[in-house]
XYZ file of C-alpha atoms in Angstrom:
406
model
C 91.983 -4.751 198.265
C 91.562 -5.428 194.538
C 91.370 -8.678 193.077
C 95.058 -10.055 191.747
C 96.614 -7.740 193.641
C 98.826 -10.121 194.699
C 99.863 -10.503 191.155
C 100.356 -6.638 190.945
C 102.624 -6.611 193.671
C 104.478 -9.525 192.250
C 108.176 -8.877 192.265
C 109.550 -8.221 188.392
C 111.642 -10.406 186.697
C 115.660 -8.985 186.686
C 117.112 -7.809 183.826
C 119.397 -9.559 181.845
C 122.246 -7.858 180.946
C 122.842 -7.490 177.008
C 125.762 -8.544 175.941
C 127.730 -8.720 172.209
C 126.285 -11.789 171.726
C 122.826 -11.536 172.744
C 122.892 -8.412 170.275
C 124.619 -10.920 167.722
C 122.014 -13.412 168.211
C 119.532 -10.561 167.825
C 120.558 -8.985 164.355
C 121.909 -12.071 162.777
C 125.492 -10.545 162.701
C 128.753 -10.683 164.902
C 131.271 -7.705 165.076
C 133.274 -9.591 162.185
C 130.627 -9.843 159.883
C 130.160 -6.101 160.236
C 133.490 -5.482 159.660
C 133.256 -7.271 156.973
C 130.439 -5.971 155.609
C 131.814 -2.414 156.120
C 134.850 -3.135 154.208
C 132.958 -4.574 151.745
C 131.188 -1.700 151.232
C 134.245 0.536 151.429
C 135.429 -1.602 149.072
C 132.419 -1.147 146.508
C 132.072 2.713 146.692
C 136.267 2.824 145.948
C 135.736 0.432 142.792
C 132.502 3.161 142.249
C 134.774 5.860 142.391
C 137.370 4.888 140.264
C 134.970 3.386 137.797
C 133.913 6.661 137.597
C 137.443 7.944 137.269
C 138.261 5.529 134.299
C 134.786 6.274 132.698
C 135.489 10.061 132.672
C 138.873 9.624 131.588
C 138.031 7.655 128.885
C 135.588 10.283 127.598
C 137.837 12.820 127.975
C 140.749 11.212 125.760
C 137.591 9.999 123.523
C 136.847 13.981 123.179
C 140.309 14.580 122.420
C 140.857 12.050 120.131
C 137.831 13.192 118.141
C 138.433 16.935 118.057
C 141.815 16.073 117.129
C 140.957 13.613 114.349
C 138.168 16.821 113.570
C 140.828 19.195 112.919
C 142.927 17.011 111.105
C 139.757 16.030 108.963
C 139.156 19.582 108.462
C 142.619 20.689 107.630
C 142.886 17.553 105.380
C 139.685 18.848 103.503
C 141.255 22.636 103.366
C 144.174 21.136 102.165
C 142.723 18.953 99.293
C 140.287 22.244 98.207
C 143.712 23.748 97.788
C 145.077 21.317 95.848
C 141.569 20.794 93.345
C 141.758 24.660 92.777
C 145.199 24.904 91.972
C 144.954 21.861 89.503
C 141.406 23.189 88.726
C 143.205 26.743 87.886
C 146.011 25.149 85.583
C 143.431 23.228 83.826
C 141.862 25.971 83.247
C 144.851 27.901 81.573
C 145.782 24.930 80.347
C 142.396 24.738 78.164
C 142.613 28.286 77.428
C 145.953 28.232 75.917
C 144.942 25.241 73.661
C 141.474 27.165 72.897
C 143.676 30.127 71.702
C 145.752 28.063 69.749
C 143.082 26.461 67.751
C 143.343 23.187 69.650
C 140.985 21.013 70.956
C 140.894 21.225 75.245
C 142.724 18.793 77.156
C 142.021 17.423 80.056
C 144.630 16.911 82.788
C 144.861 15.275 86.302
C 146.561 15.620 89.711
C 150.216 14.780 89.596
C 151.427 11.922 91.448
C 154.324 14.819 93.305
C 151.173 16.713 94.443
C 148.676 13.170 95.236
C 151.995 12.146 97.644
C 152.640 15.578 99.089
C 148.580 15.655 99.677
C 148.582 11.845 101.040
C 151.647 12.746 103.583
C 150.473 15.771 105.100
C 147.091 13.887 106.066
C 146.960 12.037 109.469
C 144.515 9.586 109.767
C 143.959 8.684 113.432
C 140.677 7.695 113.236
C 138.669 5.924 110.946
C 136.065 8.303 109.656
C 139.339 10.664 109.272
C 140.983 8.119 107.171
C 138.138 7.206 105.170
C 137.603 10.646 104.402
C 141.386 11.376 103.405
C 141.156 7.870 101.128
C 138.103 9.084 99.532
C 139.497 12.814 98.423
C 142.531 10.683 97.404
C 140.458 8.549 95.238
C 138.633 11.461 93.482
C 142.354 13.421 93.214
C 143.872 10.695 91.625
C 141.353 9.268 89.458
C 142.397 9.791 85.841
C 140.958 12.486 84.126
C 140.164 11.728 80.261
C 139.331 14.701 78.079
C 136.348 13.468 77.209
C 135.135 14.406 80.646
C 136.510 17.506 81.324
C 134.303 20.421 82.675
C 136.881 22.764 83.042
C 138.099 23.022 79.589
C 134.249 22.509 78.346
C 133.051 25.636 81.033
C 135.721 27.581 79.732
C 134.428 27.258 76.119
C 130.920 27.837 77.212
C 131.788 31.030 78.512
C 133.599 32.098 75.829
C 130.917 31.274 73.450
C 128.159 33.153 75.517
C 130.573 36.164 75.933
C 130.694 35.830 72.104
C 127.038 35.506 71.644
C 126.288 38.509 74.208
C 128.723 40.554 71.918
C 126.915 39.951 68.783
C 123.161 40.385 70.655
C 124.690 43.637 72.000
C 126.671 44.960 68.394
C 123.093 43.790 66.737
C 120.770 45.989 69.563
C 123.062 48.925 68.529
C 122.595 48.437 64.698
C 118.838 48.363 65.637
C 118.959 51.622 67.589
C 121.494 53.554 65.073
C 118.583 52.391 62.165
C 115.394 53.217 63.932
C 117.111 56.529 65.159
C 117.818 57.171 61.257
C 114.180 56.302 60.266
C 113.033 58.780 62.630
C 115.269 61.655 61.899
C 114.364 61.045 58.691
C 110.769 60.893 58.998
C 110.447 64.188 60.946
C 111.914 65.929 58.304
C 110.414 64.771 55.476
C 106.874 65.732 57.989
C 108.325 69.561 57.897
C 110.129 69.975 54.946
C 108.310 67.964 52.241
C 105.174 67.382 53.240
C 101.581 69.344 52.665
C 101.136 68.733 56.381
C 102.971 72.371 56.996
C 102.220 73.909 53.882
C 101.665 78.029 53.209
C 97.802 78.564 51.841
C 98.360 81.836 50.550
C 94.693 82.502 51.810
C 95.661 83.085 55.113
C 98.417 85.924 54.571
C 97.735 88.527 56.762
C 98.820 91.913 55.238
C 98.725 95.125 57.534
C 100.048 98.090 57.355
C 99.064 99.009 53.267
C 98.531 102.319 52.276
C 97.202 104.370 49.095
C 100.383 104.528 47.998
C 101.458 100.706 48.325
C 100.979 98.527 45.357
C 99.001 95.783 46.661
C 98.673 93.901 43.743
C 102.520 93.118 43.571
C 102.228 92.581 47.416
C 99.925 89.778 46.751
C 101.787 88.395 43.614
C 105.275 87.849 46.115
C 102.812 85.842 48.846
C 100.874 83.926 46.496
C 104.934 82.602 44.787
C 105.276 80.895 48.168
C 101.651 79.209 48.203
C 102.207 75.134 49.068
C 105.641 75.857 49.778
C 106.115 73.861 53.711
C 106.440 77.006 56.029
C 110.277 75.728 57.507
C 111.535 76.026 54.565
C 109.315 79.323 53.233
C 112.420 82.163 53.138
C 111.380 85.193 55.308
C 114.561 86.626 54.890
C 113.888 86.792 50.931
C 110.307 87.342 51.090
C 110.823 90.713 52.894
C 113.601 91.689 50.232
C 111.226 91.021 47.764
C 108.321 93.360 49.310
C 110.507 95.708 49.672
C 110.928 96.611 45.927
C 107.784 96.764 45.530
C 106.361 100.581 45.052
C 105.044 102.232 48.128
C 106.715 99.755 50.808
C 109.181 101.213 53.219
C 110.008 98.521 55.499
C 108.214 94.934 56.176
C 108.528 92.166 58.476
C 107.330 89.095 57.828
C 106.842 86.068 60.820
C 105.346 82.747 60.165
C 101.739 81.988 61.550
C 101.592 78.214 62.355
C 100.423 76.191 60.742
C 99.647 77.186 57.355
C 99.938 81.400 57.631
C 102.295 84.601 57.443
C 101.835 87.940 59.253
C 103.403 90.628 56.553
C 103.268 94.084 58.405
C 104.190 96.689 55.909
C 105.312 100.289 56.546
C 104.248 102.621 54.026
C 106.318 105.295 51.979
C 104.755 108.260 52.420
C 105.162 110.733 50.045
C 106.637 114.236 51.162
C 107.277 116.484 47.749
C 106.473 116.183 44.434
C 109.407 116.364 41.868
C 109.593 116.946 37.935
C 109.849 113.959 36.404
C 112.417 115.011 33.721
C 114.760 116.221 36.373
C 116.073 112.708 36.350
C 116.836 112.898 40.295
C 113.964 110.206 41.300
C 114.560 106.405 42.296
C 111.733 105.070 39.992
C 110.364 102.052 41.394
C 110.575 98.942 39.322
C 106.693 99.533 37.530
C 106.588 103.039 37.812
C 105.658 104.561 34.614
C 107.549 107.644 33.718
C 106.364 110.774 31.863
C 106.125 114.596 31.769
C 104.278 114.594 35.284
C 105.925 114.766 39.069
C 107.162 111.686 41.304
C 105.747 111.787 44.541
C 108.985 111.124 46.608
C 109.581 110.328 50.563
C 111.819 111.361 53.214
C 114.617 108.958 51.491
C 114.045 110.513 47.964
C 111.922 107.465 46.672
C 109.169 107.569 44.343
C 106.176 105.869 45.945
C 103.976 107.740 42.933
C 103.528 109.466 40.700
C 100.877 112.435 39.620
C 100.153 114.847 36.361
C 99.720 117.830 38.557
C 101.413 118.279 41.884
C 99.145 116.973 44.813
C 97.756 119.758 47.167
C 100.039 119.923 50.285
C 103.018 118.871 48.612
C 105.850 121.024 47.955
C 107.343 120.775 44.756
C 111.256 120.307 44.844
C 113.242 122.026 41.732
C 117.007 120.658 41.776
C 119.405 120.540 39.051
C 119.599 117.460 36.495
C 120.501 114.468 37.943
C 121.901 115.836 41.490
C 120.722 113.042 43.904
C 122.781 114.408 46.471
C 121.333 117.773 46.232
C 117.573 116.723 46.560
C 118.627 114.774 49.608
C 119.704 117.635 50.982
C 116.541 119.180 50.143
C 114.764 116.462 51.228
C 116.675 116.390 54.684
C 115.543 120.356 55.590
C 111.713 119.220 55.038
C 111.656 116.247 56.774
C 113.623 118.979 59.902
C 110.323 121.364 58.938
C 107.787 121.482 62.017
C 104.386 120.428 60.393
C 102.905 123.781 60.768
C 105.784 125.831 58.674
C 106.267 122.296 56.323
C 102.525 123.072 55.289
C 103.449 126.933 54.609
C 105.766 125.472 51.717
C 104.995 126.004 48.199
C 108.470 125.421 46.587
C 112.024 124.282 47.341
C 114.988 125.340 45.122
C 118.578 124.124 45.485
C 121.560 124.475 42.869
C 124.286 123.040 45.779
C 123.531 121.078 49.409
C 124.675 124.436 51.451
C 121.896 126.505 49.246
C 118.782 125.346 49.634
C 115.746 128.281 49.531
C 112.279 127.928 49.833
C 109.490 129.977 48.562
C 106.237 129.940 51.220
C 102.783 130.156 49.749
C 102.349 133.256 50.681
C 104.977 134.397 48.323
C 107.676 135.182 50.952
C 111.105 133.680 50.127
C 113.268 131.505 52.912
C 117.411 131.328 52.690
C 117.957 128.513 54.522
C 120.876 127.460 53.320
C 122.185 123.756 54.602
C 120.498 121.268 56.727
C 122.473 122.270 59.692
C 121.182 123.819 62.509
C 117.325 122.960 60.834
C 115.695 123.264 64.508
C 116.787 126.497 65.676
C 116.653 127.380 61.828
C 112.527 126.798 62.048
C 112.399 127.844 65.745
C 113.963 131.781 64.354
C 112.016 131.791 61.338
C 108.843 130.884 63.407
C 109.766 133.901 65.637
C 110.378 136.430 62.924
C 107.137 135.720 61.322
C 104.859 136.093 64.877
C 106.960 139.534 65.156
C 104.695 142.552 64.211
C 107.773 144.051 63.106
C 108.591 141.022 60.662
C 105.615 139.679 59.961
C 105.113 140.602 56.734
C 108.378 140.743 55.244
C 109.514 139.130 51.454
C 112.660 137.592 52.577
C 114.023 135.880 55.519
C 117.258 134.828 55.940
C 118.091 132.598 58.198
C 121.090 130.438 56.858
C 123.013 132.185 59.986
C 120.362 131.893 62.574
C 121.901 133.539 65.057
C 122.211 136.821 63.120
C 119.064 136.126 61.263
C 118.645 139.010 58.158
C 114.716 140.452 57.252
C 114.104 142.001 54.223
């Protein structure tokens, strides 16, 4: 057995029950403080609540209120910019008109009709709306004195500067028209007045020149146009000129830039030999004339002249002054193949359709006209090469299809 045992086995004290006012006594509070406390608190969370409720309400009509007195403000502003640029508009005709009319610009303000009809249609339920309204009121109806007005005064500005940018631009024109003058007519004077372009007769280049071509007078017709500018050097002239001179057929002249010519020059060449007092000849201007024979071409002119016929050259004998008859003549030789042409002593014509021929060998040729000249040669050609015909006196072959020997 333990010591205090006795203690241990000690009966425990009852319980005491707990009652409402033991649990009162405990927590300090009775079942109608609670309650009261409770409704208290109830009580406190409703006034929370509708604290609340009045707090958002009042923001909410706050909100309203201001996006209402917003729009107004802002249709109040769109309103007064309406009414400034319609008065700013009639000023500005207004200043025109009197600008036009040679008087000075006045200067005009709002009119009271329009300040009301602006002042009515502008709510103000809130301050900072009203103030706003009263201050575009203010500047609307303040009196406008022409001493201050912009419109009128922008309106001249402009008009001046247009004025101003008209007279710059008319001025850049006359400047442009002028230097465009001074250049036109500084290029020409550069090609048709000044040594810059001139012809040095020295370098003509002459081709073409034969024996029978008078060079002298060739050189006399370049060495006219020597210093002349080469625009305005005549090529058209020049060439007319070389062409009369003795000995030139045809020419062409081009201009080598920039101080040359190229002159290429066709000679005449001669192909009979007629008597000078036969009076038939187209003397060229310089020819000297005399008891000897003109050495004639194809065309019948005289690119020469000689004492004594030239070897090779047959000598033409046509009446007196019957051009027509030596170009006939002249026609049938220049038809002649060069073999039978250098078998011909003589030629003989009295009309164009009787033109004869006598060969150096002493046989004699009817040929008749210059028609039919190639099968003309081509028959006499044959009748010769014939043994039969070769040495026959006379041929006939004005017909030369029935070609007559003997």
């Amino acid at each position: 057995m333990f010591l205090g045992s006795e203690d241990a086995t000690a009966p425990l004290p009852a319980a005491r029950p707990r009652t409402a006012a033991t649990r009162a006594a405990r927590t300090g509070s009775t079942p109608t403080s609670r309650a009261g406390s409770a409704a208290h608190q109830t009580g406190g969370a409703s006034d929370t609540r509708a604290g609340a409720t009045a707090t958002r309400a009042g923001a909410t009509a706050d909100a309203r209120t201001a996006a209402t007195s917003t729009r107004t403000g802002t249709t109040a502003t769109r309103e007064a910019a309406s009414v400034d640029a319609r008065t700013a508009a009639s000023d500005t005709r207004t200043g025109a008109t009197q600008i036009r009319a040679g008087g000075a610009p006045a200067r005009t303000g709002v009119s009271p009709a329009v300040r009301a009809s602006s002042s009515s249609r502008r709510p103000g339920r809130t301050s900072g709306a009203a103030a706003s309204s009263g201050a575009l009121a203010a500047r609307r109806t303040a009196p406008v004195t022409p001493s201050a007005g912009v419109v009128a005064q922008g309106s001249a500005a402009r008009f001046a500067e247009r004025a101003r940018a008209h007279r710059r631009l008319t001025q850049r024109r006359i400047l442009i028209a002028a230097g465009a003058v001074v250049a036109v007519v500084g290029v020409a004077w550069l090609l048709f007045f000044s040594p810059v372009l001139a012809l040095d007769a020295t370098q003509v280049e002459v081709s073409g020149a034969d024996s029978v071509v008078a060079m002298d007078q060739v050189q006399a017709v370049v060495d006219s146009r020597d210093g002349v500018p080469l625009p305005r050097v005549d090529t058209s002239a020049l060439r007319s000129e070389l062409l009369e001179v003795p000995g030139v057929r045809d020419a062409t002249v081009t201009r080598q830039w920039p101080h040359g010519l190229s002159v290429a020059l066709v000679a005449r060449e001669p192909v009979a030999a007629v008597p000078e007092d036969a009076d038939v000849v187209q003397s060229a201007e310089g020819t000297p004339a005399g008891a000897g024979f003109a050495l004639v071409d194809e065309e019948g002119v005289q690119v020469g002249r000689a004492d004594a016929p030239p070897e090779g050259l047959p000598v033409v004998a046509v009446p007196v002054g019957e051009e027509r008859v030596l170009s006939a003549v002249l026609g049938v030789l220049e038809q002649l193949p060069p073999d039978l042409l250098a078998q011909v002593g003589e030629v003989a014509a009295t009309t164009q359709d009787s033109v004869n021929f006598t060969l150096r060998d002493g046989a004699t040729v009817e040929w008749g006209s210059d028609q039919e000249s190639a099968l003309k040669a081509a028959v006499l050609g044959a009748l010769r090469a014939a043994p039969e015909t070769a040495g026959a006196a006379r041929y006939d072959v004005s017909a030369p299809t029935m070609p007559v020997v003997g």
